[in-house]
XYZ file of C-alpha atoms in Angstrom:
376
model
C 127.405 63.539 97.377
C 126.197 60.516 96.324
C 121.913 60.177 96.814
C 121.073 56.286 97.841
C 117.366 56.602 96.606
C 114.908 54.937 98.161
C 112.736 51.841 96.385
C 109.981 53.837 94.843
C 112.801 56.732 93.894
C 114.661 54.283 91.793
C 110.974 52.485 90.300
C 110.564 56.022 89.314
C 113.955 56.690 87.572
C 114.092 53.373 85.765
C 110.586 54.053 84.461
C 111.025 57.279 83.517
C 114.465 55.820 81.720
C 112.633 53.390 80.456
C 109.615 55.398 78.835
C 112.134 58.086 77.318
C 114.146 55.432 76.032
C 111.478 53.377 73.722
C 109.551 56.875 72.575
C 111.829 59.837 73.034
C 115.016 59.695 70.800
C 116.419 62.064 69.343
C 114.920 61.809 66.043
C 111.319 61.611 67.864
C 112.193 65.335 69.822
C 113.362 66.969 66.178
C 109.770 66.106 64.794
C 108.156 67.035 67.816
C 109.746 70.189 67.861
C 109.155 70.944 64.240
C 105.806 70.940 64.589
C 102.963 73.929 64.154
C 102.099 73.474 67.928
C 105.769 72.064 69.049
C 105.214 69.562 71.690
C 103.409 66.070 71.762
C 100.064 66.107 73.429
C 100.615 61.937 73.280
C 103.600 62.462 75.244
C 102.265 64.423 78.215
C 99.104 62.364 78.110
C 101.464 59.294 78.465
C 103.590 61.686 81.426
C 100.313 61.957 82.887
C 99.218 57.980 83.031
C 102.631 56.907 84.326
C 102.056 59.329 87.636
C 104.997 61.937 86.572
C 102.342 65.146 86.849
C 101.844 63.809 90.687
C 105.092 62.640 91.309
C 105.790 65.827 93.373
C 102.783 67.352 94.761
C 101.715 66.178 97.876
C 99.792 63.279 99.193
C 97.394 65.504 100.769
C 96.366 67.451 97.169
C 96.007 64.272 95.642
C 99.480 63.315 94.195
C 102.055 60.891 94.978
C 104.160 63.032 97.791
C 107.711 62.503 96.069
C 108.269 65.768 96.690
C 111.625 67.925 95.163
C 113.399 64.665 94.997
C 110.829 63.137 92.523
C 111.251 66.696 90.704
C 114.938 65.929 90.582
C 114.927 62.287 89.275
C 111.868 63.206 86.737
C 113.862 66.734 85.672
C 117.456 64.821 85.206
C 116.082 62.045 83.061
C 114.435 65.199 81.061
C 117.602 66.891 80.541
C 119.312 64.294 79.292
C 116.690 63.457 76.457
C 115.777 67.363 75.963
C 111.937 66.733 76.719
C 110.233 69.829 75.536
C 106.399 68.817 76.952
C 105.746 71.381 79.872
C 106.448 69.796 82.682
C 108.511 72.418 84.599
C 106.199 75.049 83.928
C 103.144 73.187 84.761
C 103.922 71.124 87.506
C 107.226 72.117 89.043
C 105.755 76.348 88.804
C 102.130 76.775 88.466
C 101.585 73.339 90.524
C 104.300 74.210 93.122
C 102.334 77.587 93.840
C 98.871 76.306 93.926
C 99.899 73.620 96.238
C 101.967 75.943 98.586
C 100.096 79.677 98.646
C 96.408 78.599 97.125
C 93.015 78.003 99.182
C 91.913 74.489 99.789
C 88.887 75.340 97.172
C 91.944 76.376 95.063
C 94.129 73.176 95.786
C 90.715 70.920 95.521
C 89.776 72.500 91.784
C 92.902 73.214 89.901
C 95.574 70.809 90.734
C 93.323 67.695 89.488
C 93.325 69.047 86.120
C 97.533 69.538 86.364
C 98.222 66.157 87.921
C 96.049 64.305 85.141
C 97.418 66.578 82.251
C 94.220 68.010 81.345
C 95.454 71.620 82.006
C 98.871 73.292 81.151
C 99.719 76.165 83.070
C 102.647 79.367 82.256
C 103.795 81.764 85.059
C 103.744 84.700 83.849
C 106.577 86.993 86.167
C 109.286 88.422 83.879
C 109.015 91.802 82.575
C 111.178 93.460 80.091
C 112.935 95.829 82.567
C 112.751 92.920 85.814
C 116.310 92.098 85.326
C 115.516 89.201 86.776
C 113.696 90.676 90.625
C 110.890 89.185 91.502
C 109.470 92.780 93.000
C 110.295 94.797 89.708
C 106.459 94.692 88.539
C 104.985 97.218 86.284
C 101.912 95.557 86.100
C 99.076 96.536 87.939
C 95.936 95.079 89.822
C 93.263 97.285 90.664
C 89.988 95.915 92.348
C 86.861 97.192 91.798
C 84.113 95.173 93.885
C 84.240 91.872 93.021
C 87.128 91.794 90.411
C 90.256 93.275 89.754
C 91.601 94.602 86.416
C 95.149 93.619 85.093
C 97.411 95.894 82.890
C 100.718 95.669 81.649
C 103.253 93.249 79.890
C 105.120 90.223 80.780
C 107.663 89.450 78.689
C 109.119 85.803 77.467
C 107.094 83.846 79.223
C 108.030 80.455 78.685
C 105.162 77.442 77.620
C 102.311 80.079 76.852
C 101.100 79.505 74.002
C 99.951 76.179 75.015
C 98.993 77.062 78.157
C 95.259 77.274 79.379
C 96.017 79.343 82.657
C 98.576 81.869 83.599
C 99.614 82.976 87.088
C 100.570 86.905 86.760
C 102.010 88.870 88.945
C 100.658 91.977 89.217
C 101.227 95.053 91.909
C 98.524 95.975 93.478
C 99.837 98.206 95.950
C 103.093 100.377 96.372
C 105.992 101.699 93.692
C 107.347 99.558 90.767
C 109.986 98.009 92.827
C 108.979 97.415 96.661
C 108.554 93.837 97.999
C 105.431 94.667 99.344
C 102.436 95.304 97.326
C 102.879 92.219 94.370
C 99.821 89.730 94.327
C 99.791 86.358 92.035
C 96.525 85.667 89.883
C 95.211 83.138 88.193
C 94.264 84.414 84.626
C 92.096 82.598 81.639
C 94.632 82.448 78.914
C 91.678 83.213 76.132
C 90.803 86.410 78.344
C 89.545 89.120 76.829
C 92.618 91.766 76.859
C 94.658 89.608 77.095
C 97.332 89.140 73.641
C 99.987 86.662 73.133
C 102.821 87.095 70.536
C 104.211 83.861 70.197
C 107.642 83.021 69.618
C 109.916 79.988 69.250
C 113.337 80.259 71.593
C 116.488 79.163 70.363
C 116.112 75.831 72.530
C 112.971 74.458 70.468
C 110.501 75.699 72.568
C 107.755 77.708 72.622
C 107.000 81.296 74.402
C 105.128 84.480 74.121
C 105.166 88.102 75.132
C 101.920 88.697 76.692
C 99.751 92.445 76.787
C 96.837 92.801 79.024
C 94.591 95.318 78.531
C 91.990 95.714 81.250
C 91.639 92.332 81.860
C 88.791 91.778 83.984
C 89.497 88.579 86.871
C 87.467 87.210 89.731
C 88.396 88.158 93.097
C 88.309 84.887 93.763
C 91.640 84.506 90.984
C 93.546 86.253 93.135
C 96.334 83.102 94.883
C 97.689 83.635 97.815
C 97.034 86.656 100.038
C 97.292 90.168 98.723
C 100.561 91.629 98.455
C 102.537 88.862 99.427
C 103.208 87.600 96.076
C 106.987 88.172 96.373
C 107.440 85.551 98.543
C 105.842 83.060 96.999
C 107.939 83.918 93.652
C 110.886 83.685 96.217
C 110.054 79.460 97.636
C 109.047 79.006 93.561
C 112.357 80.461 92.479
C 114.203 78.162 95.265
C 112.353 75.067 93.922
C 112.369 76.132 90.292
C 116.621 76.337 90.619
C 116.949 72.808 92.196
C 114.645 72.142 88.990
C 116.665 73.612 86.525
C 119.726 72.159 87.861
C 118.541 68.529 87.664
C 117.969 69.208 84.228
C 121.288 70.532 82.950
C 123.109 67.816 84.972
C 121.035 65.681 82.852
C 122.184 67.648 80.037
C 125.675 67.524 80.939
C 125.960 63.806 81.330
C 124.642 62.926 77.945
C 127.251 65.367 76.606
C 130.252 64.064 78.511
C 129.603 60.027 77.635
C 128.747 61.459 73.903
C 131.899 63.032 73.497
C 133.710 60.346 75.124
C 132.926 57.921 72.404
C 133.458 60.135 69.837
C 136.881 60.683 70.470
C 137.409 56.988 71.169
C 136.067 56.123 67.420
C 137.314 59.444 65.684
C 140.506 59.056 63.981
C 143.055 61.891 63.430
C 146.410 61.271 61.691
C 145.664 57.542 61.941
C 144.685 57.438 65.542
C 142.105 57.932 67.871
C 141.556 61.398 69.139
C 140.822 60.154 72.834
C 144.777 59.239 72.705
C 146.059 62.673 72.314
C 146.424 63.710 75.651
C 145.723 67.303 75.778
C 142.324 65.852 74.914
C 142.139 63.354 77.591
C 142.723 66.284 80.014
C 140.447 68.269 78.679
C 137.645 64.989 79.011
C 138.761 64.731 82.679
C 137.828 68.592 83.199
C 134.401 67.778 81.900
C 134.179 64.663 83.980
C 135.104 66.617 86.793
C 132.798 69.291 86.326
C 129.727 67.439 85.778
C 130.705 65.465 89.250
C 130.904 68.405 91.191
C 127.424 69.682 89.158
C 125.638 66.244 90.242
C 126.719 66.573 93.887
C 125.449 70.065 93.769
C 122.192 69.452 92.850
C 121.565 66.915 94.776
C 122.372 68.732 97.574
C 120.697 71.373 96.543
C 117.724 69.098 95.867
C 117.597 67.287 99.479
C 118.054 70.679 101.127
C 114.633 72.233 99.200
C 113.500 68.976 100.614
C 114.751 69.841 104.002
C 112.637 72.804 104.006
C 116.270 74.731 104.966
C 115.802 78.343 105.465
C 118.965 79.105 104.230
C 118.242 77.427 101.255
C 117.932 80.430 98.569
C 121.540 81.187 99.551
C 122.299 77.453 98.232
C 119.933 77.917 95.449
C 122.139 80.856 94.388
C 125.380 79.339 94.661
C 124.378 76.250 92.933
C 122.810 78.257 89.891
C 125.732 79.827 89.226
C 128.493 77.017 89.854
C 126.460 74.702 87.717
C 125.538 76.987 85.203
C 129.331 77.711 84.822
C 130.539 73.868 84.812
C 127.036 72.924 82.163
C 128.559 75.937 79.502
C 132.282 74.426 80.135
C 130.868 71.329 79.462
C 128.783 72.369 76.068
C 131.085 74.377 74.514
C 134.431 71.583 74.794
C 131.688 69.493 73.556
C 131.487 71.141 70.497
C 135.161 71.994 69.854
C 135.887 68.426 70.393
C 133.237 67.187 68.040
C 134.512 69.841 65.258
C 132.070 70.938 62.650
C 129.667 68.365 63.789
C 129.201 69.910 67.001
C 127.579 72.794 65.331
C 125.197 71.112 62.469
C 121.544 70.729 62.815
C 121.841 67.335 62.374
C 123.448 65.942 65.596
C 122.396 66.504 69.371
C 125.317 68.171 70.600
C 124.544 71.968 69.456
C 120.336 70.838 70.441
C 121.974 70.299 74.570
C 124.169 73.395 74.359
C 121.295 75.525 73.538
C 118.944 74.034 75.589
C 122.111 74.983 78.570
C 121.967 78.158 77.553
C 118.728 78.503 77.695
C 118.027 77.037 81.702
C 120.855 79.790 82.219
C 119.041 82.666 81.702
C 115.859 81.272 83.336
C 115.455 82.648 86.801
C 118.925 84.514 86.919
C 121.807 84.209 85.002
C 125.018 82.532 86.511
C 126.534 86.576 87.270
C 123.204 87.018 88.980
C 123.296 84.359 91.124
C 126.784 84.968 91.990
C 126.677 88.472 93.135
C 123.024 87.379 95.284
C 125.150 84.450 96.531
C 127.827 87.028 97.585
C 125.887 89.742 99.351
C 123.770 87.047 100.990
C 127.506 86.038 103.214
């Protein structure tokens, strides 16, 4: 599959190209990263002027209705230059979730904020025992007049230490793993009750395993309608993949052209590795692999689009395939770059972990393979 964007589509690509290109090396990411906070607040406020907060959200909440495609061409061009600024979990989550499950008084105050970078957002969902389901919730929501009061853990929860809001899940009805009974809330991140122990993953990133403690929210906090928070994890988890998947093929392609000119320039017993042909098969499987990964997520991509309602099937399918092929692609990577693949110093080992990373975010490849299995 081969996606002929339209005219804005590709003004949005080659700006996004563009931007990344003149202020997001590699060198720029490292110092980013290796900061106290570790991400660039000049960055996202520069994301925010060029319209790549809006890009997706819909023309009736205020943004530029690009829609999963914009997430796709925005995410890709991401990937390949390892942007570690909160997009995904602002925008692409929290954003995606407002926009599809909140009130209009919801939509009208919070997604403002998100579209002109003023407010970074976390979803809070994973637990330590979830294993990944989206109805395996220990935490609880019980109301008492006009509030309710949230206790429990959520563990790695990715972006929340710079977050200002959090959307937990919390049960508020029925046993720890029914479908029924989870709600979604909107919680202050400086809550009282509510702790963060921060953490940095072993992409660069930051996250935090979160305790509440009897902490008191609104009525009003509560997004989406009672009990049905499962299946508004289950659209966000559809859209999140096609996300996710963008990104690694970005990932992937930066990898592949890499290594290709390192073996072209690297000499071994006088010549260049890229003419020993074990090697040039093993370049072809990567080319191969990150073809079939592109064509798969944009598929994926157009069929979130589509609104498909077999589309968590796909979602499934694609997760794992690509999360397969991006690995493949990492790890010959590094054995063809030698010890260089592995120092500190150069971007290859910085993309592999990064892969690894998107792999365990919303199911692991061996997840998504035995879903996409019983789902036939």
């Amino acid at each position: 599959m081969d996606i002929q964007f339209t005219e804005e589509q590709e003004l949005l690509r080659s700006s996004v190209q563009r931007l990344l290109r003149d202020q997001y090396d590699f060198e720029t990411r490292r110092k980013i990263v290796a900061t106290e906070e570790g991400w660039s607040r000049k960055h996202w406020n520069a994301f925010a002027e060029m319209g790549l907060l809006a890009a997706p959200l819909s023309e009736a909440s205020g943004g530029l209705g690009g829609g999963p495609l914009s997430t796709m061409i925005v995410m890709h061009e991401f990937g390949r230059h390892l942007v570690v600024e909160p997009f995904f979990e602002t925008v692409v989550l929290a954003g995606g979730l407002i926009e599809s499950v909140g009130t209009d008084a919801q939509r009208e105050e919070l997604l403002p904020a998100i579209m002109g970078g003023e407010a970074i957002w976390a979803l809070a969902w994973t637990e330590s025992k979830s294993r990944y389901d989206l109805n395996n919730v220990a935490t609880t929501a019980k109301r008492t007049g006009d509030t309710y009061v949230l206790n429990g853990a959520k563990a790695a929860v990715i972006g929340a230490p710079w977050a200002d809001k959090l959307i937990v899940s919390a049960r508020t009805l029925g046993g720890p793993r029914d479908n029924a009974g989870v709600s979604l809330f909107i919680v202050d991140r400086k809550s009282a009750g509510l702790h963060l122990q921060s953490f940095k993953t072993i992409d660069g990133r930051r996250a935090a395993e979160i305790t509440l403690k009897d902490v008191t929210v609104p009525a009003g906090s509560l997004l989406g309608a009672e009990g049905k928070g499962v299946a508004a994890l289950e659209a966000c988890r559809d859209r999140a993949i096609a996300a996710l998947c963008a990104e690694a093929t970005g990932a992937m392609d930066v990898l592949n052209s890499a290594t290709l000119e390192y073996t072209k320039t690297r000499k071994q017993f006088g010549v260049a590795l890229g003419t020993f042909q074990v090697l040039q098969h093993r370049m072809v499987d990567m080319f191969i692999a990150l073809q079939e990964a592109t064509s798969l997520s944009q598929h994926l991509n157009l069929t979130v689009a589509e609104g498909d309602q077999h589309v968590s099937k796909l979602a499934s399918g694609a997760k794992s395939k690509i999360g397969e092929a991006a690995r493949f692609v990492g790890e010959q990577a590094i054995q063809l770059h030698g010890g260089m693949g592995m120092s500190d110093e150069l971007n290859i080992g910085h993309y592999f972990k990064r892969i690894l990373s998107i792999n365990i975010q919303f199911g692991d490849p061996t997840y998504h393979l035995l879903r996409y299995a019983r789902a036939a």
